[in-house]
Every structure is written in C-alpha cells, then in structure tokens.
Coordinates of C-alpha atoms in Angstrom, one line a residue:
X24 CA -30.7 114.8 -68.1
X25 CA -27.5 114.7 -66.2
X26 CA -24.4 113.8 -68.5
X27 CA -24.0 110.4 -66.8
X28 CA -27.5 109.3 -67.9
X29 CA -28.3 107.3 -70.8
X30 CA -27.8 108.6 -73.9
X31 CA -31.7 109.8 -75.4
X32 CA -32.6 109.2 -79.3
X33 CA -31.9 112.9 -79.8
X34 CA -27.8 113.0 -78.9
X35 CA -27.0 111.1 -82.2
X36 CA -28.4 114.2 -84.3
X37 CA -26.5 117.3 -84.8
X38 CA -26.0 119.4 -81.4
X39 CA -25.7 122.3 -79.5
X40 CA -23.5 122.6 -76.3
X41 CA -23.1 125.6 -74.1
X42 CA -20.3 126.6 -71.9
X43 CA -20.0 128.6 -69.0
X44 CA -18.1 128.9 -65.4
X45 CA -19.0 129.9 -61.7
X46 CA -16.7 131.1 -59.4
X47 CA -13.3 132.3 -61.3
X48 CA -13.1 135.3 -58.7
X49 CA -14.0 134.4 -55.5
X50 CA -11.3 133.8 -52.8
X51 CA -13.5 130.9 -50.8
X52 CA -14.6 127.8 -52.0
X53 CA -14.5 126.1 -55.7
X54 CA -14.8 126.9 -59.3
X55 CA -17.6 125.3 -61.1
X56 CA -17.5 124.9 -65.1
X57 CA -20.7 123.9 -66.6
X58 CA -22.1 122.8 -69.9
X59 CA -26.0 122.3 -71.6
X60 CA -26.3 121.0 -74.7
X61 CA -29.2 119.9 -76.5
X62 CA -30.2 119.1 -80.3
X63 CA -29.9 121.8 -82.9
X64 CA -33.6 121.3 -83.8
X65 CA -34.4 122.6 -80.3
X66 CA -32.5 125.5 -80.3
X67 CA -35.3 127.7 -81.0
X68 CA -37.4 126.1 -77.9
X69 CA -34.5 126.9 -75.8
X70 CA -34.7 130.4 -76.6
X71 CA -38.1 130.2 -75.1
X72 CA -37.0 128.7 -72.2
X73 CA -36.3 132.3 -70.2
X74 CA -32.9 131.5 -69.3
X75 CA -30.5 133.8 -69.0
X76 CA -27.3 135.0 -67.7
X77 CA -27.1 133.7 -64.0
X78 CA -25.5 137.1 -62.2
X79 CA -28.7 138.8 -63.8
X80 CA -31.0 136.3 -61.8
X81 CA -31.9 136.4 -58.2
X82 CA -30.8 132.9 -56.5
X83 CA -34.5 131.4 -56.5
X84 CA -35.2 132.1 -59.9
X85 CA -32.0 130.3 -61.0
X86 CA -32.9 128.1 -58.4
X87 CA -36.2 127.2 -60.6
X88 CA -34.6 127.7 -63.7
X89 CA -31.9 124.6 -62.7
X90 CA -34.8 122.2 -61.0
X91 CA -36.6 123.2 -64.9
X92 CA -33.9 121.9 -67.3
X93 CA -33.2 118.9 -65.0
X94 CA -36.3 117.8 -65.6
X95 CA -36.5 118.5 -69.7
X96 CA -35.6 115.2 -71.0
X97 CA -34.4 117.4 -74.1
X98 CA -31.6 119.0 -72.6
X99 CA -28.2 117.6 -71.4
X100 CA -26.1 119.1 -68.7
X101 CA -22.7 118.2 -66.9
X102 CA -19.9 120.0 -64.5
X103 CA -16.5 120.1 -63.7
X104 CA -16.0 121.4 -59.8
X105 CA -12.5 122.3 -59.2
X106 CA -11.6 121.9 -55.6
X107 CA -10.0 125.1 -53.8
X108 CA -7.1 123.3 -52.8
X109 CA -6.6 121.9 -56.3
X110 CA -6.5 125.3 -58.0
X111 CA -4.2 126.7 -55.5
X112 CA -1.9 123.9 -55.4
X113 CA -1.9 123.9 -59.9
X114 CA -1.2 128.2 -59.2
X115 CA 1.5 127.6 -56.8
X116 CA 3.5 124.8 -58.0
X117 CA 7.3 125.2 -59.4
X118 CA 6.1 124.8 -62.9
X119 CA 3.1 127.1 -62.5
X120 CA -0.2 126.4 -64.2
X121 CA -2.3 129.6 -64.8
X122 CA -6.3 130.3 -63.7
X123 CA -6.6 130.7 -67.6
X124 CA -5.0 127.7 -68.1
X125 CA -6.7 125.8 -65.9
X126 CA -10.0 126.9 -67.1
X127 CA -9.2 126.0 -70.7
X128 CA -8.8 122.5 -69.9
X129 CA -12.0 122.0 -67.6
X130 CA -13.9 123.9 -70.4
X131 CA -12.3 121.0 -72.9
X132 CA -12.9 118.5 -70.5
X133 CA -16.5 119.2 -70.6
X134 CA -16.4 118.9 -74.2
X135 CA -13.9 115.4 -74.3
X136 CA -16.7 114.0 -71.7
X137 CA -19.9 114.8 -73.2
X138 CA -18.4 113.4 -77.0
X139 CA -17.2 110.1 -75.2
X140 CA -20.9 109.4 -74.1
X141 CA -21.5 109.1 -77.7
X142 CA -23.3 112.8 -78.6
X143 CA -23.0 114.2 -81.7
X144 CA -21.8 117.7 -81.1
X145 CA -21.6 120.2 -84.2
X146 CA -21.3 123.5 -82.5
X147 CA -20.0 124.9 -79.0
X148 CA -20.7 128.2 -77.6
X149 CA -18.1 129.4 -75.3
X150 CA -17.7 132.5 -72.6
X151 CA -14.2 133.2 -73.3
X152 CA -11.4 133.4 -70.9
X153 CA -8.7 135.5 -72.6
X154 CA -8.3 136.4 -76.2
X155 CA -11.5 135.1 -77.7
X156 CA -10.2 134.5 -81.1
X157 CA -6.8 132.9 -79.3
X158 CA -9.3 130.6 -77.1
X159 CA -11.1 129.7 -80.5
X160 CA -8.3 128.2 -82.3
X161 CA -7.2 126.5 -79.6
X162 CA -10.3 124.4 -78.8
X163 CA -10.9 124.0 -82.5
X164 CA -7.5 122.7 -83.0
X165 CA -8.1 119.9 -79.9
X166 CA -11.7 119.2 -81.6
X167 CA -11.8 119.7 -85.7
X168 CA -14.9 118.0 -86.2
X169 CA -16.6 121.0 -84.4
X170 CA -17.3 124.4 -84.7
X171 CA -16.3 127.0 -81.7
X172 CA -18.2 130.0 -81.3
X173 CA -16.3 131.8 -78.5
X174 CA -16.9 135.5 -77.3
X175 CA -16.9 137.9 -74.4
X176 CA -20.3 137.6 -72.6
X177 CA -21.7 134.5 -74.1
X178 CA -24.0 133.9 -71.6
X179 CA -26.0 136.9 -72.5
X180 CA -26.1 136.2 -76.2
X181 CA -26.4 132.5 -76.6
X182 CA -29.3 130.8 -74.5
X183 CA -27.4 127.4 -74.7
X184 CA -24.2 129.1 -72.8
X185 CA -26.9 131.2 -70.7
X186 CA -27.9 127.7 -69.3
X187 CA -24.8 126.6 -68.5
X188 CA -24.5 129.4 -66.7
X189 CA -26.7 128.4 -64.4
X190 CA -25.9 125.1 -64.6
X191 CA -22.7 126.3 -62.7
X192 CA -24.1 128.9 -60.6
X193 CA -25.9 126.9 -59.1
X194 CA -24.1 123.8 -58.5
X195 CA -21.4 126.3 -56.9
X196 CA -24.0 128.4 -54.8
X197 CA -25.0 124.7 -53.2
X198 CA -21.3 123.1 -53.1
X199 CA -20.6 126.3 -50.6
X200 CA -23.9 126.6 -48.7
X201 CA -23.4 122.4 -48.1
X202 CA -19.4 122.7 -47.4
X203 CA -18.3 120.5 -44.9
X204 CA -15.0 122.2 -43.0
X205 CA -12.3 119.6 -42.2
X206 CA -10.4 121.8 -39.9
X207 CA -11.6 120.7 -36.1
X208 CA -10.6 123.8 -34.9
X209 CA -13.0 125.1 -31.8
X210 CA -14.5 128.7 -32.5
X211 CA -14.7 127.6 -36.3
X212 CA -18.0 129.6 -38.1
X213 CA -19.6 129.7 -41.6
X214 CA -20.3 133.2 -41.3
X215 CA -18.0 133.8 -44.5
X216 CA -20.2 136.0 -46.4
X217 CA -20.0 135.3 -50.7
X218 CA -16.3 134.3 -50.9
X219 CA -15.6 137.1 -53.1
X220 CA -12.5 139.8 -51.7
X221 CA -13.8 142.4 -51.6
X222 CA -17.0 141.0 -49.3
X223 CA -16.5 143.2 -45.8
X224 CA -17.9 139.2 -44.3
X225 CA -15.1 137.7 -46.5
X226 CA -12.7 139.8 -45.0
X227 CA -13.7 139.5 -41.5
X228 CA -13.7 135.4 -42.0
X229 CA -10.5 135.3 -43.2
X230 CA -9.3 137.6 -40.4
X231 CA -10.5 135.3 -37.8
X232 CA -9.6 131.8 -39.2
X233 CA -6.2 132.3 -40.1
X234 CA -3.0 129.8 -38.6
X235 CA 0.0 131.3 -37.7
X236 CA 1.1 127.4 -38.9
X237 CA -1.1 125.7 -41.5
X238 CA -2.2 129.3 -42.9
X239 CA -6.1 129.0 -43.8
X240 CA -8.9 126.4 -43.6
X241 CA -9.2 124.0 -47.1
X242 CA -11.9 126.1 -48.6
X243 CA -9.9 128.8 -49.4
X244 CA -7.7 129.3 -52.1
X245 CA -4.3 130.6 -50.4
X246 CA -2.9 131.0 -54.2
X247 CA -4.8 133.9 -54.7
X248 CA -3.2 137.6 -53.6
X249 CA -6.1 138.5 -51.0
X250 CA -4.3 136.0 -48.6
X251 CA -0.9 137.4 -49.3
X252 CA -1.6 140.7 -47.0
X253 CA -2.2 138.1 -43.7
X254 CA 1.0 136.9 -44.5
X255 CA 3.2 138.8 -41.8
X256 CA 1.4 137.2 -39.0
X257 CA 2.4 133.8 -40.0
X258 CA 5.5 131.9 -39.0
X259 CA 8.3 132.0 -42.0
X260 CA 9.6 128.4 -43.4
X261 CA 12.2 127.7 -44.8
X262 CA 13.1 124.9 -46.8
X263 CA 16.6 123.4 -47.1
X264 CA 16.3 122.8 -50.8
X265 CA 15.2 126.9 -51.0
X266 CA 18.3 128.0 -48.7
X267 CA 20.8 125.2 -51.2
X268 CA 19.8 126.8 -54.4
X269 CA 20.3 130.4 -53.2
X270 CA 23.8 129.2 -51.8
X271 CA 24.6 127.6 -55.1
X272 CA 25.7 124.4 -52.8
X273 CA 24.6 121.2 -51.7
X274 CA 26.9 121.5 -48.5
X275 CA 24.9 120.9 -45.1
X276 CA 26.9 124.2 -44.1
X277 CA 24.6 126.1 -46.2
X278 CA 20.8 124.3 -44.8
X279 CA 18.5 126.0 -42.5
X280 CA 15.5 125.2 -41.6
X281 CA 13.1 126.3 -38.6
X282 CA 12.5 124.2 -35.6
X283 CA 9.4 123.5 -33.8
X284 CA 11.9 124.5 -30.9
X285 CA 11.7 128.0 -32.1
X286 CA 8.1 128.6 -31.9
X287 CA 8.1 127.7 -28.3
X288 CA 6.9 123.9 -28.8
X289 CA 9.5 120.9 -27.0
X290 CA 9.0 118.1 -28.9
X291 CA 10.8 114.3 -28.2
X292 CA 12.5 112.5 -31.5
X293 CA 11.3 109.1 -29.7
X294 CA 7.5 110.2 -28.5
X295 CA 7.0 112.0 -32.4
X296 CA 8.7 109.1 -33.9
X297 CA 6.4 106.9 -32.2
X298 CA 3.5 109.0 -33.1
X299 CA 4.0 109.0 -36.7
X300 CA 4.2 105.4 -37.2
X301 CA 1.3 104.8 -35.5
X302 CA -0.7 107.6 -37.3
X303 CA -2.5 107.9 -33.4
X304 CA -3.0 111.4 -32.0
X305 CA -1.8 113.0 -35.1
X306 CA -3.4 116.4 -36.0
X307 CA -6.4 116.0 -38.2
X308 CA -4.7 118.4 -40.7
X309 CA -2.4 116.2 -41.5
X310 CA -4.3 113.1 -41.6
X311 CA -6.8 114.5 -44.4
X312 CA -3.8 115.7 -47.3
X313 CA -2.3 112.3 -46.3
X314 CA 1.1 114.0 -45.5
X315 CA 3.9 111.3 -43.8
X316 CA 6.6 112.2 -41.2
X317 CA 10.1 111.7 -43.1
X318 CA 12.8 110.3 -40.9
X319 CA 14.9 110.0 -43.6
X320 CA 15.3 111.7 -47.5

C-alpha cells in the first residue's frame, strides 16, 4: 500500500516504520529516502518476509522483493526523491545547507507525512546519518510521542528499515534507468555507467558531456567535488556583486563582469533584447530553470 492510499483498519494500532536512503553517494542522478511501516503485531511476519539490506541483493531479487510488499495490503510504504539539481542548488547556496542536513529533514518528512495520513506510529527505526545518538535526539525532540531507534547499519538489523531499503533502492534504480535528459544537445548518450565517482563509465560520461558554459547536464549534481577537477576547462564568471564585496565598494569602477564578446560570440543589444521578450529561439537550457534576461537590476 503506497502512502497515498487509504488508510487500512490496521494504521490506527500501534506501528512500526522503517527508514532508509538510496543514493547519498553517487554523483548522477537523485537521492531516494524511503520508509515501510506496518503494525507492531506484524513485526514478526515481516521478519519472515526475506528482506534484507538492498546493496546485499542482486537488482531482480530486490526487484521481486519491491513488486512483493506492494502487493501486501499489510505493509505501508512512501518516498521522498530529491532531485539532483535540488541537492546541489541546497549545497551550493550562500547560506549552505549540508547533505546531512538535508537528509535529516527528508528522513522527518517521511515521518511528518505518513503521521498526517492518520497512522499511529509508536516506534521508528532509522539508518543514521551522523552521530546516531545526536540524530536520535533530534528526531525525538521534533516527534515526542514516538520512540527513535537510530543506529549505524539499520538496514541489516531491523527488517522494517531493511524494507525501506529497498523501498529506495529501487525507486532510485528505476528514476535513473527511466531519466529523461532535458539538455538537446546532439551526441548526447546514456552510457553513464552507476553514477557513482569512482565508476571508470561515470568518469568517461562526465568527460564527454561537459559545457565549457552551462557546466553539466541536470542529472548531475555539480555540488559534489568529482566535478570540481573538470573545472579548468570551463569559462570563469564573474559576478559584479562577487568583484563589489572583494573591493569593499559599491562603485561601478570596481565591477567586472565577462562578455559574451570575450568568448568569441557577437551578439546585438536589439536582436537579444528582442529575443528575450519574446521567449522565441531561446536556448532550451534556459527555458527549462525558467531563468529571464535582466535589462535592468
């Protein structure tokens, strides 16, 4: 039972939730936190269940497994799929959020969601990220009607947090194989091997669909410090506000910026002013974050 079905008979007795993420390494695509919860009563059943943790299980077993507890009308399940360009954009901003950070609150989101559908949760099982004991009191301070169970390797000791490992293993395993590129680029391949860095087929992608401009395509997360080494062969911006505060001034004197001009591209205030109000001919990049040209700040 998916979390946005209705709620069974067996959600307003005591239960069980498990929770576990997918993807916290990689360098390509998104990061997948999962939950499965079910009534204490069951608990034992679920033990019988033969899940366990998913990097122990070849990809058609979990593949079963998932298509298994789907079906059990017993069992609840729900995820949270962070977007690549979100957790880049959240590690990368002026006030920086961390990976830690930002797994906490998908890990409580999981928990705020699934006790807003009305289930009666008693006890979560969490695979810690950080200090467990730190991790603990946080969640238990943000929920105090419920007791936190959070250790290293969860998903190999608690069958509930084993199933939300594949919960999210396998929602991230399809949300890669099925990812839709939005770059239009020609010469533009799939062939980008598990995501992870240290994947010779990673590497090679990465290599070979890098902009000297726009940097790399939206399924990878340019936050993270694989990307930083293909750094010297893309063009250097820099932004007036940057250049102002290392000055000390607000004085135009003290502004750079780079030109298109620079790069070899002649461009026409009038034709690119024209352009942007239409939105015609623009550059699908720019179309899909919905970014604007500024004539005036």
């Amino acid at each position: 039972m998916e979390s946005e079905s209705t709620l069974p008979d067996w959600a307003s007795k005591p239960c069980i939730m498990g929770i576990d993420e997918a993807g916290r390494g990689p360098v390509l695509g998104p990061m997948v936190y999962g939950c499965l919860y079910c009534a204490r009563s069951y608990e034992k059943t679920l033990s019988t269940l033969n899940f366990a943790d998913s990097k122990t299980l070849k990809e058609e077993k979990r593949e079963e497994l998932f298509e298994k507890l789907k079906a059990n009308e017993l069992i609840g399940w729900a995820v949270d799929v962070i977007d690549p360009r979100e957790l880049s954009a959240k590690m990368l901003k002026k006030i920086k959020i961390n990976l830690n950070e930002i797994s906490h609150d998908s890990a409580s989101g999981l928990v705020t969601r699934v006790l807003n559908m009305g289930v009666l949760l008693t006890d979560v099982y969490v695979d810690t990220v950080g200090d467990p004991e730190k991790y603990r009191i946080k969640l238990s301070e943000r929920f105090p009607s419920i007791k936190f169970v959070v250790a290293k390797k969860a998903d190999s000791l608690y069958p509930v947090v084993s199933g939300a490992s594949i919960v999210a293993k396998v929602t991230r395993d399809r949300a890669l194989r099925d990812w839709v590129l939005d770059e239009t680029a020609e010469n533009m391949t799939r062939n980008f091997g598990s995501g992870y860095p240290g994947d010779p087929e990673t590497k090679s992608w990465l290599e070979k669909h890098q902009h000297s401009v726009f940097g790399f395509p939206s399924l990878v997360r340019f936050s993270w410090g694989t990307c930083t080494s293909y750094s010297k062969n893309m063009v250097e911006v820099v932004w007036e506000s940057d250049k102002t505060e290392e000055d000390g001034s607000s004085s135009s004197s003290g502004k750079r910026q780079l030109k298109l001009s620079s790069l070899g591209v002649t461009t026409s205030k009038r034709k690119s002013e024209e352009i942007g109000s239409s939105g015609k001919s623009r550059c699908k990049f720019f179309q899909s974050r919905k970014l604007e040209q500024l004539a005036n700040f």
